[in-house]
Amino acid sequence: VWAEDELAYTIIFKNSVNGNTQIQSTTKSSTVIAANCTTFVASQPFSNISKAYYGDNKTSIRIGTSSDPGTLDIALSNNGQVKATKVVVNCYLYNSGKPATLSLNGKTAQSIPTSAGDLTFDINADITSLSIAISKYAFVNTISVYKESAPSTFTVTCEVNEETPWGTLSSTDPIS
């Protein structure tokens, strides 16, 4: 029996307005998150908001400023609350000359790439929210949550008889 990580869902941020608009606790998920992804978050999911923005003709959210860190917590709906094995954040720096780091759910901060790239955080826990902390300007495009897939099971039978005294193995599923 073994299991692998499987994608549970991805939260995709969208461009809903021109200009920068600060995310508020009253901001609806449908304003910032693509329609097919809102089922995984609460209808007004945002809290612990500091320097977090949407819009600016980008399909991402911006967290932090050139001189200040930013934070954003996203409450998950029942559909989004899973035992996560890992979370992958696709993000990039606002300004390649100003390095920044991103931390998710209190995990060790990682350096944000200068162009869109993935940061992987090992979680191995039940999640009810996603807490993002960024040290300076950066954009977040997507957040993908992975869970452990259902284990693959198979039955192995060993048959020993006079014709095959060394035995014959057979299984119900091919082993790859």
PDB file of C-alpha atoms in Angstrom:
ATOM      1  CA  VAL A   1       0.000   0.000   0.000  1.00  0.00           C
ATOM      2  CA  TRP A   2       1.325   3.449  -0.894  1.00  0.00           C
ATOM      3  CA  ALA A   3      -0.035   6.921  -1.475  1.00  0.00           C
ATOM      4  CA  GLU A   4       1.146   9.954  -3.360  1.00  0.00           C
ATOM      5  CA  ASP A   5       0.317  13.652  -3.174  1.00  0.00           C
ATOM      6  CA  GLU A   6      -2.598  14.631  -5.350  1.00  0.00           C
ATOM      7  CA  LEU A   7      -3.847  18.093  -6.172  1.00  0.00           C
ATOM      8  CA  ALA A   8      -6.858  18.878  -3.983  1.00  0.00           C
ATOM      9  CA  TYR A   9      -7.530  22.328  -5.505  1.00  0.00           C
ATOM     10  CA  THR A  10      -5.960  25.559  -6.748  1.00  0.00           C
ATOM     11  CA  ILE A  11      -6.964  29.088  -5.793  1.00  0.00           C
ATOM     12  CA  ILE A  12      -6.455  31.362  -8.795  1.00  0.00           C
ATOM     13  CA  PHE A  13      -6.468  35.117  -8.270  1.00  0.00           C
ATOM     14  CA  LYS A  14      -8.105  37.316 -10.899  1.00  0.00           C
ATOM     15  CA  ASN A  15      -8.008  40.883 -12.141  1.00  0.00           C
ATOM     16  CA  SER A  16     -11.320  42.467 -11.275  1.00  0.00           C
ATOM     17  CA  VAL A  17     -10.523  46.196 -11.320  1.00  0.00           C
ATOM     18  CA  ASN A  18      -8.112  48.741 -12.697  1.00  0.00           C
ATOM     19  CA  GLY A  19      -5.816  50.328 -10.156  1.00  0.00           C
ATOM     20  CA  ASN A  20      -4.815  49.079  -6.722  1.00  0.00           C
ATOM     21  CA  THR A  21      -7.577  48.271  -4.284  1.00  0.00           C
ATOM     22  CA  GLN A  22      -6.754  47.251  -0.737  1.00  0.00           C
ATOM     23  CA  ILE A  23      -8.205  43.925   0.363  1.00  0.00           C
ATOM     24  CA  GLN A  24     -10.569  44.407   3.311  1.00  0.00           C
ATOM     25  CA  SER A  25     -12.250  41.955   5.683  1.00  0.00           C
ATOM     26  CA  THR A  26     -15.468  42.768   3.803  1.00  0.00           C
ATOM     27  CA  THR A  27     -13.978  41.952   0.369  1.00  0.00           C
ATOM     28  CA  LYS A  28     -15.899  39.061  -1.140  1.00  0.00           C
ATOM     29  CA  SER A  29     -13.926  36.076  -2.412  1.00  0.00           C
ATOM     30  CA  SER A  30     -15.588  36.451  -5.845  1.00  0.00           C
ATOM     31  CA  THR A  31     -13.979  39.903  -6.200  1.00  0.00           C
ATOM     32  CA  VAL A  32     -10.424  38.565  -5.934  1.00  0.00           C
ATOM     33  CA  ILE A  33     -10.612  34.836  -6.718  1.00  0.00           C
ATOM     34  CA  ALA A  34     -11.610  33.179 -10.020  1.00  0.00           C
ATOM     35  CA  ALA A  35     -15.210  31.910 -10.038  1.00  0.00           C
ATOM     36  CA  ASN A  36     -14.382  28.214 -10.299  1.00  0.00           C
ATOM     37  CA  CYS A  37     -12.103  28.489  -7.220  1.00  0.00           C
ATOM     38  CA  THR A  38     -14.377  30.314  -4.749  1.00  0.00           C
ATOM     39  CA  THR A  39     -15.939  27.067  -3.512  1.00  0.00           C
ATOM     40  CA  PHE A  40     -12.736  26.381  -1.528  1.00  0.00           C
ATOM     41  CA  VAL A  41     -12.781  29.639   0.462  1.00  0.00           C
ATOM     42  CA  ALA A  42     -15.284  31.391   2.712  1.00  0.00           C
ATOM     43  CA  SER A  43     -17.464  34.052   1.062  1.00  0.00           C
ATOM     44  CA  GLN A  44     -15.614  36.817   2.955  1.00  0.00           C
ATOM     45  CA  PRO A  45     -12.392  34.950   3.669  1.00  0.00           C
ATOM     46  CA  PHE A  46      -9.860  37.691   4.358  1.00  0.00           C
ATOM     47  CA  SER A  47      -8.398  38.635   7.758  1.00  0.00           C
ATOM     48  CA  ASN A  48      -5.055  39.642   9.317  1.00  0.00           C
ATOM     49  CA  ILE A  49      -4.749  42.047   6.388  1.00  0.00           C
ATOM     50  CA  SER A  50      -1.766  44.331   6.095  1.00  0.00           C
ATOM     51  CA  LYS A  51      -0.614  45.875   2.805  1.00  0.00           C
ATOM     52  CA  ALA A  52      -2.596  43.435   0.617  1.00  0.00           C
ATOM     53  CA  TYR A  53      -4.047  44.600  -2.725  1.00  0.00           C
ATOM     54  CA  TYR A  54      -5.858  43.337  -5.809  1.00  0.00           C
ATOM     55  CA  GLY A  55      -6.313  44.809  -9.263  1.00  0.00           C
ATOM     56  CA  ASP A  56      -3.617  46.872 -10.969  1.00  0.00           C
ATOM     57  CA  ASN A  57      -4.379  45.007 -14.240  1.00  0.00           C
ATOM     58  CA  LYS A  58      -2.768  41.850 -12.883  1.00  0.00           C
ATOM     59  CA  THR A  59      -4.146  38.355 -12.409  1.00  0.00           C
ATOM     60  CA  SER A  60      -2.588  38.177  -8.966  1.00  0.00           C
ATOM     61  CA  ILE A  61      -2.693  39.837  -5.581  1.00  0.00           C
ATOM     62  CA  ARG A  62       0.092  42.043  -4.254  1.00  0.00           C
ATOM     63  CA  ILE A  63       1.237  41.774  -0.667  1.00  0.00           C
ATOM     64  CA  GLY A  64       3.708  44.167   0.965  1.00  0.00           C
ATOM     65  CA  THR A  65       5.206  47.446  -0.174  1.00  0.00           C
ATOM     66  CA  SER A  66       8.724  48.542  -1.068  1.00  0.00           C
ATOM     67  CA  SER A  67       9.474  49.232   2.593  1.00  0.00           C
ATOM     68  CA  ASP A  68       6.892  47.271   4.574  1.00  0.00           C
ATOM     69  CA  PRO A  69       5.949  43.612   4.942  1.00  0.00           C
ATOM     70  CA  GLY A  70       2.414  42.461   4.279  1.00  0.00           C
ATOM     71  CA  THR A  71       0.136  39.709   5.515  1.00  0.00           C
ATOM     72  CA  LEU A  72      -3.095  38.076   4.429  1.00  0.00           C
ATOM     73  CA  ASP A  73      -5.064  35.192   5.900  1.00  0.00           C
ATOM     74  CA  ILE A  74      -7.585  33.361   3.730  1.00  0.00           C
ATOM     75  CA  ALA A  75     -10.268  31.340   5.547  1.00  0.00           C
ATOM     76  CA  LEU A  76     -11.136  28.081   3.813  1.00  0.00           C
ATOM     77  CA  SER A  77     -14.643  26.715   3.368  1.00  0.00           C
ATOM     78  CA  ASN A  78     -15.498  23.132   4.338  1.00  0.00           C
ATOM     79  CA  ASN A  79     -14.540  22.145   0.760  1.00  0.00           C
ATOM     80  CA  GLY A  80     -11.102  23.713   1.192  1.00  0.00           C
ATOM     81  CA  GLN A  81     -10.346  22.271   4.621  1.00  0.00           C
ATOM     82  CA  VAL A  82      -8.259  19.173   3.941  1.00  0.00           C
ATOM     83  CA  LYS A  83      -5.310  17.356   5.448  1.00  0.00           C
ATOM     84  CA  ALA A  84      -2.718  19.043   3.274  1.00  0.00           C
ATOM     85  CA  THR A  85       0.585  17.370   2.509  1.00  0.00           C
ATOM     86  CA  LYS A  86       1.975  20.465   0.834  1.00  0.00           C
ATOM     87  CA  VAL A  87       0.963  23.869  -0.493  1.00  0.00           C
ATOM     88  CA  VAL A  88       2.552  25.376  -3.601  1.00  0.00           C
ATOM     89  CA  VAL A  89       2.471  29.163  -3.985  1.00  0.00           C
ATOM     90  CA  ASN A  90       3.136  30.584  -7.448  1.00  0.00           C
ATOM     91  CA  CYS A  91       4.561  34.069  -6.970  1.00  0.00           C
ATOM     92  CA  TYR A  92       7.119  36.629  -8.144  1.00  0.00           C
ATOM     93  CA  LEU A  93       8.860  39.781  -6.968  1.00  0.00           C
ATOM     94  CA  TYR A  94       7.355  43.190  -7.674  1.00  0.00           C
ATOM     95  CA  ASN A  95      10.861  44.568  -8.187  1.00  0.00           C
ATOM     96  CA  SER A  96      13.745  42.201  -8.961  1.00  0.00           C
ATOM     97  CA  GLY A  97      16.125  44.633  -7.253  1.00  0.00           C
ATOM     98  CA  LYS A  98      14.339  44.213  -3.921  1.00  0.00           C
ATOM     99  CA  PRO A  99      14.569  40.596  -2.725  1.00  0.00           C
ATOM    100  CA  ALA A 100      11.733  39.363  -0.555  1.00  0.00           C
ATOM    101  CA  THR A 101      10.614  36.218   1.238  1.00  0.00           C
ATOM    102  CA  LEU A 102       7.274  34.479   1.640  1.00  0.00           C
ATOM    103  CA  SER A 103       6.099  32.336   4.533  1.00  0.00           C
ATOM    104  CA  LEU A 104       2.941  30.232   4.552  1.00  0.00           C
ATOM    105  CA  ASN A 105       1.144  29.082   7.716  1.00  0.00           C
ATOM    106  CA  GLY A 106       4.209  29.874   9.820  1.00  0.00           C
ATOM    107  CA  LYS A 107       6.576  27.681   7.807  1.00  0.00           C
ATOM    108  CA  THR A 108      10.139  28.839   7.160  1.00  0.00           C
ATOM    109  CA  ALA A 109      10.225  31.798   4.775  1.00  0.00           C
ATOM    110  CA  GLN A 110      11.523  31.168   1.269  1.00  0.00           C
ATOM    111  CA  SER A 111      13.036  33.572  -1.258  1.00  0.00           C
ATOM    112  CA  ILE A 112      10.555  34.769  -3.854  1.00  0.00           C
ATOM    113  CA  PRO A 113      11.677  34.285  -7.490  1.00  0.00           C
ATOM    114  CA  THR A 114      12.143  37.282  -9.800  1.00  0.00           C
ATOM    115  CA  SER A 115       9.755  35.788 -12.390  1.00  0.00           C
ATOM    116  CA  ALA A 116       6.713  33.591 -11.743  1.00  0.00           C
ATOM    117  CA  GLY A 117       7.801  30.434  -9.958  1.00  0.00           C
ATOM    118  CA  ASP A 118       6.675  27.975  -7.317  1.00  0.00           C
ATOM    119  CA  LEU A 119       7.495  27.885  -3.613  1.00  0.00           C
ATOM    120  CA  THR A 120       6.607  24.557  -1.974  1.00  0.00           C
ATOM    121  CA  PHE A 121       5.727  24.331   1.710  1.00  0.00           C
ATOM    122  CA  ASP A 122       5.456  20.942   3.426  1.00  0.00           C
ATOM    123  CA  ILE A 123       2.382  21.096   5.649  1.00  0.00           C
ATOM    124  CA  ASN A 124       1.268  17.576   6.669  1.00  0.00           C
ATOM    125  CA  ALA A 125      -1.641  18.894   8.738  1.00  0.00           C
ATOM    126  CA  ASP A 126      -5.317  19.753   8.571  1.00  0.00           C
ATOM    127  CA  ILE A 127      -5.720  23.301   7.282  1.00  0.00           C
ATOM    128  CA  THR A 128      -8.579  25.705   7.932  1.00  0.00           C
ATOM    129  CA  SER A 129      -6.869  28.802   6.514  1.00  0.00           C
ATOM    130  CA  LEU A 130      -3.889  29.928   4.485  1.00  0.00           C
ATOM    131  CA  SER A 131      -1.723  32.587   6.169  1.00  0.00           C
ATOM    132  CA  ILE A 132       0.645  34.446   3.867  1.00  0.00           C
ATOM    133  CA  ALA A 133       3.427  36.724   5.145  1.00  0.00           C
ATOM    134  CA  ILE A 134       5.687  38.550   2.681  1.00  0.00           C
ATOM    135  CA  SER A 135       8.696  40.665   3.657  1.00  0.00           C
ATOM    136  CA  LYS A 136       8.326  43.216   0.796  1.00  0.00           C
ATOM    137  CA  TYR A 137       6.503  43.765  -2.521  1.00  0.00           C
ATOM    138  CA  ALA A 138       5.481  40.548  -4.242  1.00  0.00           C
ATOM    139  CA  PHE A 139       2.681  39.137  -6.336  1.00  0.00           C
ATOM    140  CA  VAL A 140       0.866  35.849  -5.669  1.00  0.00           C
ATOM    141  CA  ASN A 141      -0.743  34.239  -8.731  1.00  0.00           C
ATOM    142  CA  THR A 142      -2.054  30.919  -7.418  1.00  0.00           C
ATOM    143  CA  ILE A 143      -2.082  28.707  -4.342  1.00  0.00           C
ATOM    144  CA  SER A 144      -2.297  24.947  -4.932  1.00  0.00           C
ATOM    145  CA  VAL A 145      -3.162  22.629  -2.064  1.00  0.00           C
ATOM    146  CA  TYR A 146      -2.125  18.975  -2.209  1.00  0.00           C
ATOM    147  CA  LYS A 147      -3.434  16.112  -0.122  1.00  0.00           C
ATOM    148  CA  GLU A 148      -2.518  12.488   0.243  1.00  0.00           C
ATOM    149  CA  SER A 149      -4.259  10.420  -2.395  1.00  0.00           C
ATOM    150  CA  ALA A 150      -6.205   7.342  -1.469  1.00  0.00           C
ATOM    151  CA  PRO A 151      -3.745   4.507  -1.010  1.00  0.00           C
ATOM    152  CA  SER A 152      -3.337   2.029  -3.813  1.00  0.00           C
ATOM    153  CA  THR A 153      -4.013  -1.471  -2.620  1.00  0.00           C
ATOM    154  CA  PHE A 154      -3.447  -4.780  -4.271  1.00  0.00           C
ATOM    155  CA  THR A 155      -3.531  -8.417  -3.318  1.00  0.00           C
ATOM    156  CA  VAL A 156      -0.589 -10.715  -3.856  1.00  0.00           C
ATOM    157  CA  THR A 157      -1.134 -14.466  -3.987  1.00  0.00           C
ATOM    158  CA  CYS A 158       1.661 -16.985  -3.752  1.00  0.00           C
ATOM    159  CA  GLU A 159       0.930 -20.443  -5.028  1.00  0.00           C
ATOM    160  CA  VAL A 160       3.302 -23.362  -4.523  1.00  0.00           C
ATOM    161  CA  ASN A 161       2.609 -26.803  -6.030  1.00  0.00           C
ATOM    162  CA  GLU A 162       4.448 -29.737  -7.566  1.00  0.00           C
ATOM    163  CA  GLU A 163       4.648 -28.029 -10.992  1.00  0.00           C
ATOM    164  CA  THR A 164       6.036 -24.772  -9.525  1.00  0.00           C
ATOM    165  CA  PRO A 165       7.845 -25.675  -6.292  1.00  0.00           C
ATOM    166  CA  TRP A 166       9.518 -22.259  -6.296  1.00  0.00           C
ATOM    167  CA  GLY A 167       6.062 -20.587  -6.297  1.00  0.00           C
ATOM    168  CA  THR A 168       4.075 -18.280  -8.525  1.00  0.00           C
ATOM    169  CA  LEU A 169       3.164 -14.737  -7.592  1.00  0.00           C
ATOM    170  CA  SER A 170       0.148 -12.958  -8.990  1.00  0.00           C
ATOM    171  CA  SER A 171      -1.513  -9.690  -8.079  1.00  0.00           C
ATOM    172  CA  THR A 172      -4.885  -7.990  -8.591  1.00  0.00           C
ATOM    173  CA  ASP A 173      -3.255  -4.775  -9.835  1.00  0.00           C
ATOM    174  CA  PRO A 174      -0.159  -4.259 -11.893  1.00  0.00           C
ATOM    175  CA  ILE A 175       2.723  -2.836  -9.906  1.00  0.00           C
ATOM    176  CA  SER A 176       4.401   0.076 -11.621  1.00  0.00           C
TER     177      SER A 176
END
